[in-house]
JSON list of C-alpha atoms in Angstrom, two decimals:
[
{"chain": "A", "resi": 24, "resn": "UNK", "atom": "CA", "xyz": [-104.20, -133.87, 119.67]},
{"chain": "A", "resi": 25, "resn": "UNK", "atom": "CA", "xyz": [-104.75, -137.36, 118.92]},
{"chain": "A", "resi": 26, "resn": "UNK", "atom": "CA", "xyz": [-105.60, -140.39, 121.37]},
{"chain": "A", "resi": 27, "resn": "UNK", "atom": "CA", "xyz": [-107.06, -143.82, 121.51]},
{"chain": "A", "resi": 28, "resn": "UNK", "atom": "CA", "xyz": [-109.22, -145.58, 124.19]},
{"chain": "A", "resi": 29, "resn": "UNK", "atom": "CA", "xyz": [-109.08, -149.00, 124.60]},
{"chain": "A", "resi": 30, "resn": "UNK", "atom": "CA", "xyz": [-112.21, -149.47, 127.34]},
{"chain": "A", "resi": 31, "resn": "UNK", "atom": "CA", "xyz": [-111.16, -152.97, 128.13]},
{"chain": "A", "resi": 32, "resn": "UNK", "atom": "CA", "xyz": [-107.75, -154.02, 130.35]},
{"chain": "A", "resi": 33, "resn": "UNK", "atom": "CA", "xyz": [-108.88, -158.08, 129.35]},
{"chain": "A", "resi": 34, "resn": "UNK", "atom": "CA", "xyz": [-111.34, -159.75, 127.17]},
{"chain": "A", "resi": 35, "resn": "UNK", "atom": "CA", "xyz": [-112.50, -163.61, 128.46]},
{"chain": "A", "resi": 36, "resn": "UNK", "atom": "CA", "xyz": [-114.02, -165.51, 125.74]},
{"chain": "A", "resi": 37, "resn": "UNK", "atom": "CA", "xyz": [-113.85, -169.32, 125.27]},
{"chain": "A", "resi": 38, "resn": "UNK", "atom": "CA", "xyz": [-112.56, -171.09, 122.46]},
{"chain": "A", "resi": 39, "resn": "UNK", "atom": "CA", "xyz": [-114.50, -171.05, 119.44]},
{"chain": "A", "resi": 40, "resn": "UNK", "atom": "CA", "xyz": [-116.90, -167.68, 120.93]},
{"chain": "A", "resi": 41, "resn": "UNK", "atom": "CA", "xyz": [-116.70, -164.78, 118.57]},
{"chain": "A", "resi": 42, "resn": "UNK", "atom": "CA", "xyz": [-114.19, -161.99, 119.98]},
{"chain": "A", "resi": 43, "resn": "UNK", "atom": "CA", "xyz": [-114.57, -158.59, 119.90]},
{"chain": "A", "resi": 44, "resn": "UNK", "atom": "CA", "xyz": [-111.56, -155.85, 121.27]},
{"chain": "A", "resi": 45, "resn": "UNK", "atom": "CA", "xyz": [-113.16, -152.22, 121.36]},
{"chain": "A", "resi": 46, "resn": "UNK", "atom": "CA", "xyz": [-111.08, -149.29, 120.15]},
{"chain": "A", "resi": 47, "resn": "UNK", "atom": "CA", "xyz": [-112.65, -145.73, 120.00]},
{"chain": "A", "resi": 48, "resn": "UNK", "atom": "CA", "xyz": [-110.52, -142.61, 119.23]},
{"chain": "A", "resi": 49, "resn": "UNK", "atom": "CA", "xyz": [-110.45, -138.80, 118.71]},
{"chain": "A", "resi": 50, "resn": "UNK", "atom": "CA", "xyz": [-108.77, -136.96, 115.77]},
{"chain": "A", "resi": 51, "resn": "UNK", "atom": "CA", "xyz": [-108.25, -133.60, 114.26]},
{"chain": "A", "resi": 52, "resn": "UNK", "atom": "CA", "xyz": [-108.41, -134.81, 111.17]},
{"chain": "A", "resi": 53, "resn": "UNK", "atom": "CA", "xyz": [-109.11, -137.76, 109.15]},
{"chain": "A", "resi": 54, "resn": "UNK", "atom": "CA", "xyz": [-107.89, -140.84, 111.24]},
{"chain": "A", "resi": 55, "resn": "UNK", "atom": "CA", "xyz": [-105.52, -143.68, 109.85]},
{"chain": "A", "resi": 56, "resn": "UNK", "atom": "CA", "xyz": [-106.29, -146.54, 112.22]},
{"chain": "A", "resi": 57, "resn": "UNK", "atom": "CA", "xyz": [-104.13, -149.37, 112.99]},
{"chain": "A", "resi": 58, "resn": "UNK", "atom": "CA", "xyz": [-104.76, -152.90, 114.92]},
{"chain": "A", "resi": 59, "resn": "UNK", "atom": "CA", "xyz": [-101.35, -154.50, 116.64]},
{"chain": "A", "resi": 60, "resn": "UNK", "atom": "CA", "xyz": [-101.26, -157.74, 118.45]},
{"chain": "A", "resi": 61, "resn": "UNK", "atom": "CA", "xyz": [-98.07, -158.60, 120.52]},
{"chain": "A", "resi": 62, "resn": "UNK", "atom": "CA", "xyz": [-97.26, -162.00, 122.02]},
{"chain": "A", "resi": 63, "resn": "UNK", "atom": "CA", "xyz": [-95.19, -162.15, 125.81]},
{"chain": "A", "resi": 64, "resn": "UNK", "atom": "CA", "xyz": [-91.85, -160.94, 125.54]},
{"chain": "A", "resi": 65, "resn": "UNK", "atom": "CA", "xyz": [-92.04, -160.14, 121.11]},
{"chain": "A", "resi": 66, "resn": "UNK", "atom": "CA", "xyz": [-92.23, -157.01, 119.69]},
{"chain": "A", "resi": 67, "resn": "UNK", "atom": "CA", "xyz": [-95.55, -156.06, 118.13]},
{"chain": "A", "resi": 68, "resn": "UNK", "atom": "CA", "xyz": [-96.85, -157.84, 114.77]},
{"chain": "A", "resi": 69, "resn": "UNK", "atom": "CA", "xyz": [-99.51, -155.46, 112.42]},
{"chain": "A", "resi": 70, "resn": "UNK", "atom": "CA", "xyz": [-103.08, -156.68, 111.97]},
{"chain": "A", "resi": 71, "resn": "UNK", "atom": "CA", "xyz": [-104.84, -154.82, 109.79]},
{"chain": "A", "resi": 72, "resn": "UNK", "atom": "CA", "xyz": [-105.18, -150.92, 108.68]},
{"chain": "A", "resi": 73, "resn": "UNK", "atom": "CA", "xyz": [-107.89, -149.01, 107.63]},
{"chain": "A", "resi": 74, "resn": "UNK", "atom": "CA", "xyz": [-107.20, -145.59, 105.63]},
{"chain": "A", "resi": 75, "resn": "UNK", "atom": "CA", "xyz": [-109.83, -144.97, 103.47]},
{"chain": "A", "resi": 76, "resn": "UNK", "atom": "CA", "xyz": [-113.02, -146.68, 101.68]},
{"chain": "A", "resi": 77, "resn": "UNK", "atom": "CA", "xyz": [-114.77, -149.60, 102.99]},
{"chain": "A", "resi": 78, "resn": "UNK", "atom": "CA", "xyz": [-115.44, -149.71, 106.59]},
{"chain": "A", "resi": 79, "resn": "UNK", "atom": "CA", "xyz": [-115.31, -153.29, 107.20]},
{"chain": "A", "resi": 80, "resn": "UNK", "atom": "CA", "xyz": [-111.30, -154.11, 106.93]},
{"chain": "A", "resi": 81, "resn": "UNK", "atom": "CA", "xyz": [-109.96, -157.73, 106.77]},
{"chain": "A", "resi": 82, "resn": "UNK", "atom": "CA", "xyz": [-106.82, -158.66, 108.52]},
{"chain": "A", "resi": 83, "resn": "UNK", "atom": "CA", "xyz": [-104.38, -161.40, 109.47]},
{"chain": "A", "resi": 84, "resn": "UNK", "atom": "CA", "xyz": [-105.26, -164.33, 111.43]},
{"chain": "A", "resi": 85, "resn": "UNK", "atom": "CA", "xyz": [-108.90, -164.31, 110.40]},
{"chain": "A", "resi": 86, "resn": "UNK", "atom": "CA", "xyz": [-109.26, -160.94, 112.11]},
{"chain": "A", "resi": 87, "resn": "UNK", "atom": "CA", "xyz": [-111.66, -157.80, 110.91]},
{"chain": "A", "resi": 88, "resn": "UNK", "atom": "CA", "xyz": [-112.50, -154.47, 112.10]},
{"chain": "A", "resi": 89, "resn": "UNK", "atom": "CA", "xyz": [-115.21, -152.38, 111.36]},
{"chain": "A", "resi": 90, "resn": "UNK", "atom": "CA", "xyz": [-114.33, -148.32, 111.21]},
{"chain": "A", "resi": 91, "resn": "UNK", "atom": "CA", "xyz": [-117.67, -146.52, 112.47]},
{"chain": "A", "resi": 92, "resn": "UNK", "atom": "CA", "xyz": [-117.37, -142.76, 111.68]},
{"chain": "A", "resi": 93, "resn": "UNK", "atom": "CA", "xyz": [-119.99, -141.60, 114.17]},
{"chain": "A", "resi": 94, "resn": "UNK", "atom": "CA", "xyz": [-119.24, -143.24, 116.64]},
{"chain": "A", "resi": 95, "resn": "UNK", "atom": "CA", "xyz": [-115.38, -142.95, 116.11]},
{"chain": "A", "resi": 96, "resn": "UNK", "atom": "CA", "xyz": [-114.65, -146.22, 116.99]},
{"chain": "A", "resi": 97, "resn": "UNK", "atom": "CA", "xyz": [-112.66, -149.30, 115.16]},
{"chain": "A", "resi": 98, "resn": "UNK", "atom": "CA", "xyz": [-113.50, -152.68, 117.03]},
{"chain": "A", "resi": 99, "resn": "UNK", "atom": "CA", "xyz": [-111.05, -155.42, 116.55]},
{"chain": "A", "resi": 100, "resn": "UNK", "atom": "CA", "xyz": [-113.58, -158.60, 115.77]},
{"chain": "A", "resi": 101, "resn": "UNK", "atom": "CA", "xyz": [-112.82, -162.46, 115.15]},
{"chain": "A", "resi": 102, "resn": "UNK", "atom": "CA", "xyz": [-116.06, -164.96, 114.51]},
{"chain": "A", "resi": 103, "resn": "UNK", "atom": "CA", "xyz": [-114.15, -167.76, 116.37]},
{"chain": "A", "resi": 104, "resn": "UNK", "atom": "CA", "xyz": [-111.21, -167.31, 119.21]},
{"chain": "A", "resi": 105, "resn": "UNK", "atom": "CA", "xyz": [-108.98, -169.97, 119.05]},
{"chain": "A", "resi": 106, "resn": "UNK", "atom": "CA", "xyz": [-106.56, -170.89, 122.28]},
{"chain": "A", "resi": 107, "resn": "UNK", "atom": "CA", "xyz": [-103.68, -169.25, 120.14]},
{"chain": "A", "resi": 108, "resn": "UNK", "atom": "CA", "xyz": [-105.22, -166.00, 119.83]},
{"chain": "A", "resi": 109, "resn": "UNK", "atom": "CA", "xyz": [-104.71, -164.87, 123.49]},
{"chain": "A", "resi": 110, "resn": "UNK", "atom": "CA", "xyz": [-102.29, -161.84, 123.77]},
{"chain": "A", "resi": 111, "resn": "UNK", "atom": "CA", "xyz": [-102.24, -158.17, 123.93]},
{"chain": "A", "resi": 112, "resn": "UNK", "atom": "CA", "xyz": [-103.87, -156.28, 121.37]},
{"chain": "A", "resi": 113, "resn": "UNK", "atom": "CA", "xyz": [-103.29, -152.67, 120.81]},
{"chain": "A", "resi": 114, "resn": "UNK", "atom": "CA", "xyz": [-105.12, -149.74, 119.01]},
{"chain": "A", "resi": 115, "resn": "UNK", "atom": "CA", "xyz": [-103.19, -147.15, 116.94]},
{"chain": "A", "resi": 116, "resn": "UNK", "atom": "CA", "xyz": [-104.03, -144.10, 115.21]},
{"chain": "A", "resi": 117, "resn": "UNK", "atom": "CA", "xyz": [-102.73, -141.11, 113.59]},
{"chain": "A", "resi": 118, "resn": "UNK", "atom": "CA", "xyz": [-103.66, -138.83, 111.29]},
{"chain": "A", "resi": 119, "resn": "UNK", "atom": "CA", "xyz": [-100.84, -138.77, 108.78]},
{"chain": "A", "resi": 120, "resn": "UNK", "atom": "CA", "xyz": [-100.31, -141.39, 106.46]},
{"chain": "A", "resi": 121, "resn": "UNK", "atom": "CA", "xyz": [-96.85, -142.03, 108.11]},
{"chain": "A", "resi": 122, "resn": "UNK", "atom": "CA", "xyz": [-95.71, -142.71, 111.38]},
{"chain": "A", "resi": 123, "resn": "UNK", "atom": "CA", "xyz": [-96.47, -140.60, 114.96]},
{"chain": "A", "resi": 124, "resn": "UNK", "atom": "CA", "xyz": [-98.73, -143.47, 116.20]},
{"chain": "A", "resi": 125, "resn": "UNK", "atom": "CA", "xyz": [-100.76, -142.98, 119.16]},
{"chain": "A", "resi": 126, "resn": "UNK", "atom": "CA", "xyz": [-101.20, -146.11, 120.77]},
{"chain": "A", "resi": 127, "resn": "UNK", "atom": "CA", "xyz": [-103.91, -147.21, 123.05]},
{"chain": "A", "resi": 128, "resn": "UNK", "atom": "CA", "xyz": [-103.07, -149.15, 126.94]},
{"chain": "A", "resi": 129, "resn": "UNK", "atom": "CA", "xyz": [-103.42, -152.36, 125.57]},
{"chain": "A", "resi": 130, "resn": "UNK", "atom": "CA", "xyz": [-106.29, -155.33, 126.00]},
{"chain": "A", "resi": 131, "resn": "UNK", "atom": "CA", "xyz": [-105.12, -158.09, 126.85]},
{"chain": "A", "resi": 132, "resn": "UNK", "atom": "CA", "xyz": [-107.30, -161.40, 125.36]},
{"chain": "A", "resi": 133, "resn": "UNK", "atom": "CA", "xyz": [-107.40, -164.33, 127.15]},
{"chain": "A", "resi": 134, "resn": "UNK", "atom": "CA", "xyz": [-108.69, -167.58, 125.05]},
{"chain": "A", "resi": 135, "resn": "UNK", "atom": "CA", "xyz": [-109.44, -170.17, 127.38]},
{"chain": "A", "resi": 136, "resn": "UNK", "atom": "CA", "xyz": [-110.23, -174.14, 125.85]},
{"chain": "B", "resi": 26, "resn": "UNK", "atom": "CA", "xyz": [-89.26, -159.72, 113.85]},
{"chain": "B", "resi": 27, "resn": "UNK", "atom": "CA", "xyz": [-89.52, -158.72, 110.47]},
{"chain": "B", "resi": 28, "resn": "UNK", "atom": "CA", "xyz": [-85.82, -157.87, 109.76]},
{"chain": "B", "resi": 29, "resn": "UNK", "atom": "CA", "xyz": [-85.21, -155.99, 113.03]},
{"chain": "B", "resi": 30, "resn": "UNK", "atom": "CA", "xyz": [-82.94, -156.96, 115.05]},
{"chain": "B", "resi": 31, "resn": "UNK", "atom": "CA", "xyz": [-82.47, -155.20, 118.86]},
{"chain": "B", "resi": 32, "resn": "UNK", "atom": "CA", "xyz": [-79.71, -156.02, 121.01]},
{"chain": "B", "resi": 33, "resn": "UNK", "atom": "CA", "xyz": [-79.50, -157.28, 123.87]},
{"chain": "B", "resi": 34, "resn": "UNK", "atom": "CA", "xyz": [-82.18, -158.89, 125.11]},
{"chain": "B", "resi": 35, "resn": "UNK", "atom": "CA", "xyz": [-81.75, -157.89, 128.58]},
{"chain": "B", "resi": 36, "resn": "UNK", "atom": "CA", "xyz": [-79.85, -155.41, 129.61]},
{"chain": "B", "resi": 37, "resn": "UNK", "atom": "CA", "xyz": [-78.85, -154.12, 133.31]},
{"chain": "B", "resi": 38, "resn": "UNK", "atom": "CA", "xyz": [-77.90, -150.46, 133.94]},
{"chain": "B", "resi": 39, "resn": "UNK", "atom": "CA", "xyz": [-75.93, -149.27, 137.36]},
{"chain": "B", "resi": 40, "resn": "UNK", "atom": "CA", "xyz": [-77.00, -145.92, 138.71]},
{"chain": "B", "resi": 41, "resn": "UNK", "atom": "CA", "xyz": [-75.12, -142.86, 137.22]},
{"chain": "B", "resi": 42, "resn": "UNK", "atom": "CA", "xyz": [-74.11, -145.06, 133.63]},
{"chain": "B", "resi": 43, "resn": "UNK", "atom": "CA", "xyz": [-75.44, -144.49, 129.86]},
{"chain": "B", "resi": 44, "resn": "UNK", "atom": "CA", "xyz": [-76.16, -147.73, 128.56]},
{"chain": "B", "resi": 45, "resn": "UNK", "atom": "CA", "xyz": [-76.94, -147.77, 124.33]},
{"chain": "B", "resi": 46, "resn": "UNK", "atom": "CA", "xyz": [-79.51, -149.84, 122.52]},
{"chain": "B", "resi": 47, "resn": "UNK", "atom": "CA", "xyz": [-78.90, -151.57, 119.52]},
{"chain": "B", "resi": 48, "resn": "UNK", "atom": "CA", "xyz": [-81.76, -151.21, 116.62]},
{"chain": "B", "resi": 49, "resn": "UNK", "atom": "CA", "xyz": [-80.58, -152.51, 112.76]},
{"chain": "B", "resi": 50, "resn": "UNK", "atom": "CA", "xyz": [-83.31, -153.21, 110.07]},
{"chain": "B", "resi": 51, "resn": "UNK", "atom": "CA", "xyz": [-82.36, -154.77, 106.93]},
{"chain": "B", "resi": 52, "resn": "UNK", "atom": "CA", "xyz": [-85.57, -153.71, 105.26]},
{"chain": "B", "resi": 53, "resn": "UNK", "atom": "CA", "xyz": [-84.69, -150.82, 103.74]},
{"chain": "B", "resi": 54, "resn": "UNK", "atom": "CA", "xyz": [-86.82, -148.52, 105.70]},
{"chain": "B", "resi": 55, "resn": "UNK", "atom": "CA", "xyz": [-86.40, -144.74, 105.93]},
{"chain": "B", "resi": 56, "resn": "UNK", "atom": "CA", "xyz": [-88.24, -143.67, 108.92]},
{"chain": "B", "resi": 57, "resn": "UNK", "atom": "CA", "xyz": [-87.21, -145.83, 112.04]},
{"chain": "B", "resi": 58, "resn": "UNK", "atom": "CA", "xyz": [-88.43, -145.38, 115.97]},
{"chain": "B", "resi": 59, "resn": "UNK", "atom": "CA", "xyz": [-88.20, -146.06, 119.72]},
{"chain": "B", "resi": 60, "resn": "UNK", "atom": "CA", "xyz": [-90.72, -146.70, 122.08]},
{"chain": "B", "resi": 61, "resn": "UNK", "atom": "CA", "xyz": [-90.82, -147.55, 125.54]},
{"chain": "B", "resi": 62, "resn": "UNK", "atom": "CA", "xyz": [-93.55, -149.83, 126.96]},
{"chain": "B", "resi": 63, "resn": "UNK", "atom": "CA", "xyz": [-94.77, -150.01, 130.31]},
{"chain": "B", "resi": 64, "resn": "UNK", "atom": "CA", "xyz": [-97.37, -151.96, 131.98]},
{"chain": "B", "resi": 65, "resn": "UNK", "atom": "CA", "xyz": [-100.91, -150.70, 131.02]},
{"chain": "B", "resi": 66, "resn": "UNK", "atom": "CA", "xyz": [-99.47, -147.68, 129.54]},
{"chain": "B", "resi": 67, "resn": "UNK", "atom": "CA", "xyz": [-99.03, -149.23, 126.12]},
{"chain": "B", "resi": 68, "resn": "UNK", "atom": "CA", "xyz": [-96.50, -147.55, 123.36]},
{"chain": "B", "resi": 69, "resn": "UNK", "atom": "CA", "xyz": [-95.03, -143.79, 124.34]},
{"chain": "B", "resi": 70, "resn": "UNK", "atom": "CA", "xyz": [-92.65, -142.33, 121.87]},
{"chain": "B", "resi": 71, "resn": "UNK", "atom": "CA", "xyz": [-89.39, -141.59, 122.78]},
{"chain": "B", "resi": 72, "resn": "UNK", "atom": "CA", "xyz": [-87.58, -140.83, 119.43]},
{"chain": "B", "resi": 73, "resn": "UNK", "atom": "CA", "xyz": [-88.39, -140.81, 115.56]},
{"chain": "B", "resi": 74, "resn": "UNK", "atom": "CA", "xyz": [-86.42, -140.32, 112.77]},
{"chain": "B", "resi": 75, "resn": "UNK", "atom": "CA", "xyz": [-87.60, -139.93, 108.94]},
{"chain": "B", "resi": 76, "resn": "UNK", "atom": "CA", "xyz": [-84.01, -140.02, 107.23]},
{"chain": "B", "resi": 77, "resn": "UNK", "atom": "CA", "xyz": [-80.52, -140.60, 107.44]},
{"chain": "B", "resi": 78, "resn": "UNK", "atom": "CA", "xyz": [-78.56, -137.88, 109.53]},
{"chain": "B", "resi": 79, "resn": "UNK", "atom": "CA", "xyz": [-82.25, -136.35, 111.17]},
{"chain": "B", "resi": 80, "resn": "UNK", "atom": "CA", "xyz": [-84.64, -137.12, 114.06]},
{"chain": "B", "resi": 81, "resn": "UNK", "atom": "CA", "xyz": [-86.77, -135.59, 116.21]},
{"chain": "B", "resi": 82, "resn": "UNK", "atom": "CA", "xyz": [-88.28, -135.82, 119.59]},
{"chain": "B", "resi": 83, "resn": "UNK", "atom": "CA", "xyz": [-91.25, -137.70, 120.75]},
{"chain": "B", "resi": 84, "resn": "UNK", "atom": "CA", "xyz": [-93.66, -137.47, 123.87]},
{"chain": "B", "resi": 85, "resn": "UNK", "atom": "CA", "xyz": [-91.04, -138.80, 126.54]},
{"chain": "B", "resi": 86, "resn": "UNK", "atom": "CA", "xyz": [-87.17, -137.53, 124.85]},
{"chain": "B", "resi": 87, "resn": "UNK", "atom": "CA", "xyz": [-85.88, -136.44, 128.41]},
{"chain": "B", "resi": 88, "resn": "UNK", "atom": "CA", "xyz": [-82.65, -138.65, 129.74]},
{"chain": "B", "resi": 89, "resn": "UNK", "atom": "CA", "xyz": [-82.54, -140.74, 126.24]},
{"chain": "B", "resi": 90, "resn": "UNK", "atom": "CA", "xyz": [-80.41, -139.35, 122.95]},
{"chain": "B", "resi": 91, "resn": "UNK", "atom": "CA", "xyz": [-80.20, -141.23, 119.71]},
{"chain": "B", "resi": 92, "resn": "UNK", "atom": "CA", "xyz": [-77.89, -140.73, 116.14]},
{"chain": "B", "resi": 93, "resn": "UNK", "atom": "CA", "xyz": [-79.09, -141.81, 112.69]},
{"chain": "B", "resi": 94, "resn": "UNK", "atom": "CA", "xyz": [-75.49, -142.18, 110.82]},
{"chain": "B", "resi": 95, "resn": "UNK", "atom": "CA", "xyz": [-76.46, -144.56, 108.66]},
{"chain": "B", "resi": 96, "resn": "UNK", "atom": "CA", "xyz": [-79.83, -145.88, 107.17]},
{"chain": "B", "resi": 97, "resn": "UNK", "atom": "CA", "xyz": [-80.05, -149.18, 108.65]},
{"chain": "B", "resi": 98, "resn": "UNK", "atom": "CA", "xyz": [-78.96, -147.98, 112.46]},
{"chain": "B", "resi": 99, "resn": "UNK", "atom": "CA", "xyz": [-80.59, -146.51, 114.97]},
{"chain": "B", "resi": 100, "resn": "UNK", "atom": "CA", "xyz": [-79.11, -146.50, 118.46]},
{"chain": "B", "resi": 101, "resn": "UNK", "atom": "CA", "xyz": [-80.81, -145.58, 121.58]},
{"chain": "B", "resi": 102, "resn": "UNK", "atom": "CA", "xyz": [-79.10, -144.26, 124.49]},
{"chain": "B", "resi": 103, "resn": "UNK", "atom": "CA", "xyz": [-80.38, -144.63, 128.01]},
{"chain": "B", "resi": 104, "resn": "UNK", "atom": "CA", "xyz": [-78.24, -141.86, 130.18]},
{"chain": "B", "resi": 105, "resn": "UNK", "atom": "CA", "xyz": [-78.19, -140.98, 133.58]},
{"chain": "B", "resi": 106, "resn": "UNK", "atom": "CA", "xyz": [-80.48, -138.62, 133.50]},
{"chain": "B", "resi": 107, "resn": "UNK", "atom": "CA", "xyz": [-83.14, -141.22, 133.05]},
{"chain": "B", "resi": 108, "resn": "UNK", "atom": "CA", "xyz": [-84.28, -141.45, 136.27]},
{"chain": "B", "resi": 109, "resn": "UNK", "atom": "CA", "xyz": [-86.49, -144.29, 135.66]},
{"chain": "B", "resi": 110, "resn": "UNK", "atom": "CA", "xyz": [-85.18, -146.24, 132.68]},
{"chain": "B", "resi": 111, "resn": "UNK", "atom": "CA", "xyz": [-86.89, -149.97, 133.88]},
{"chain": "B", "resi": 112, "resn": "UNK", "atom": "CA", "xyz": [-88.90, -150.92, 130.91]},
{"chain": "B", "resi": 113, "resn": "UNK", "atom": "CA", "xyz": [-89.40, -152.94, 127.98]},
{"chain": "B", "resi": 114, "resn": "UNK", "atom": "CA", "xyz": [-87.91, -151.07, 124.80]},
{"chain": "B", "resi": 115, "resn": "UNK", "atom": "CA", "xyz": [-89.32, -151.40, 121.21]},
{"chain": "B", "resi": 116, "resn": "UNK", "atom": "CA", "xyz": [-87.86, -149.94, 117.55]},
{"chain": "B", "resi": 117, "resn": "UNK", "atom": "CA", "xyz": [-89.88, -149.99, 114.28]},
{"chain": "B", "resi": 118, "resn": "UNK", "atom": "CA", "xyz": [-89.39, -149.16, 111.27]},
{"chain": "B", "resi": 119, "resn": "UNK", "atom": "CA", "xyz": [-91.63, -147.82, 108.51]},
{"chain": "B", "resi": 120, "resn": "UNK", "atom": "CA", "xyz": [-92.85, -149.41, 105.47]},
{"chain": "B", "resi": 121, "resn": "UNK", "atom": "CA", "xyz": [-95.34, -149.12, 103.06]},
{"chain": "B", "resi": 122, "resn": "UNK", "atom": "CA", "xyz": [-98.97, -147.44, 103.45]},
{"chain": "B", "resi": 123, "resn": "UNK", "atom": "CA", "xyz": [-97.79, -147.00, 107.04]},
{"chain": "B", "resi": 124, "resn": "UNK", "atom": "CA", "xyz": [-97.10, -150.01, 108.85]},
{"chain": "B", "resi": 125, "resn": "UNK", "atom": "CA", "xyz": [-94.19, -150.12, 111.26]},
{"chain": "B", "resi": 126, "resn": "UNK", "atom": "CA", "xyz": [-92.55, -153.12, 112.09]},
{"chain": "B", "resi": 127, "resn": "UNK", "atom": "CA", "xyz": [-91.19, -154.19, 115.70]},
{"chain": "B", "resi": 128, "resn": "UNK", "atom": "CA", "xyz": [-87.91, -155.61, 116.78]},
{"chain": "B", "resi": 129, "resn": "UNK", "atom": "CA", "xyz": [-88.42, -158.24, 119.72]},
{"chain": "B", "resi": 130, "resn": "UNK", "atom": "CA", "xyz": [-87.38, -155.69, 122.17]},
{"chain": "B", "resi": 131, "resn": "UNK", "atom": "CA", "xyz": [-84.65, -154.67, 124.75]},
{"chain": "B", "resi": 132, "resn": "UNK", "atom": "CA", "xyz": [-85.87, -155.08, 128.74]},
{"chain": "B", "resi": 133, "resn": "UNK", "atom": "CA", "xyz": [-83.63, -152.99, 130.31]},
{"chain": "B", "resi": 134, "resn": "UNK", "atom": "CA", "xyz": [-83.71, -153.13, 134.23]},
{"chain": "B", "resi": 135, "resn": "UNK", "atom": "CA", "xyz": [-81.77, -151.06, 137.26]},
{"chain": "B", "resi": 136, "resn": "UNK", "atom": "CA", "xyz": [-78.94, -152.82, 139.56]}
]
């Protein structure tokens, strides 16, 4: 079975800080891992994915996460929060390169000015 | 949203009535789904499908049925049995390498 922890329910950092949104996980198999970000009352909007090859993964937005094999985890990271950036932010994974997400609770960043 | 449209907005069931969701994508997607979203519980799966005229269950099928008749619909149904249908409501579809994309979502509340 498959799941994702996301450790944090909200992330304070002020404008400008760097941001970081923690995501670990546990697979059966090799993990596809996915980075969602949803806005009040809007569906979700992708991020960034990483499959395969290099561990550091660029995204929309400005945003990056870094896939750490050891220490199965895939932290959602941004050098410098802007106001605009504060919503929910959820973890995926799955281990087919299709579909049957497993989605984390949700963190929800707040970006104050 | 990315060429999915869900209808309505809001919706408002009575006790003891089915009430469908509306999910159409105009992306040309095969594989389409449903999730329901509660607060801090994130995205369970209610309901995949992979082609026209096939789906299959997710983690939380019980009170909800859906049909995939044609490529670009996929209607969820919210039935009685559904004991505790007051959420938010989400359908994706599937593109390329993976990545789904959301509708703006159905919250669906009891009277």
């Amino acid at each position: 079975a498959q799941s994702v922890a996301q450790p944090e329910d909200q992330v304070n950092v002020a404008e400008g800080n760097p941001l970081t949104v923690k995501c670990t996980y546990s697979v059966s198999g090799n993990p596809y891992l996915f980075w969602y970000v949803q806005y009040p009352n809007r569906g979700l909007q992708f991020l960034l994915k990483y499959i395969t090859g290099d561990n550091l993964v660029k995204g929309s937005y400005g945003f990056e996460a870094e896939f750490n094999k050891s220490q199965t985890s895939f932290h959602l990271k941004k050098p410098s929060a802007l106001v605009s950036d504060s919503a929910l932010y959820f973890c995926a994974v799955a281990t087919d390169s299709w579909g049957k997400l497993q989605f984390g609770a949700g963190t929800q960043v707040v970006v104050t000015p | 949203d990315g060429g999915i449209t869900q209808s309505p907005k809001y919706l408002f069931r009575k006790e003891g009535q089915n009430v469908t969701l509306s999910c159409e994508q105009n992306l040309n997607h095969d594989a389409m789904y449903w999730y329901r979203q509660d607060p801090g519980q994130g995205l369970r799966l209610i309901y995949y499908s992979q082609i026209v005229n096939d789906f299959q269950k997710g983690d939380i099928a019980e009170g909800y049925s859906v049909s995939r008749e044609k490529k670009e619909s996929f209607p969820l149904t919210v039935t009685s049995a559904q004991k505790n249908p007051t959420a938010f409501y989400l359908c994706a579809s599937e593109g390329t390498r993976g990545i789904q994309y959301f509708g703006a979502g159905t919250r669906l509340s009891v009277l």
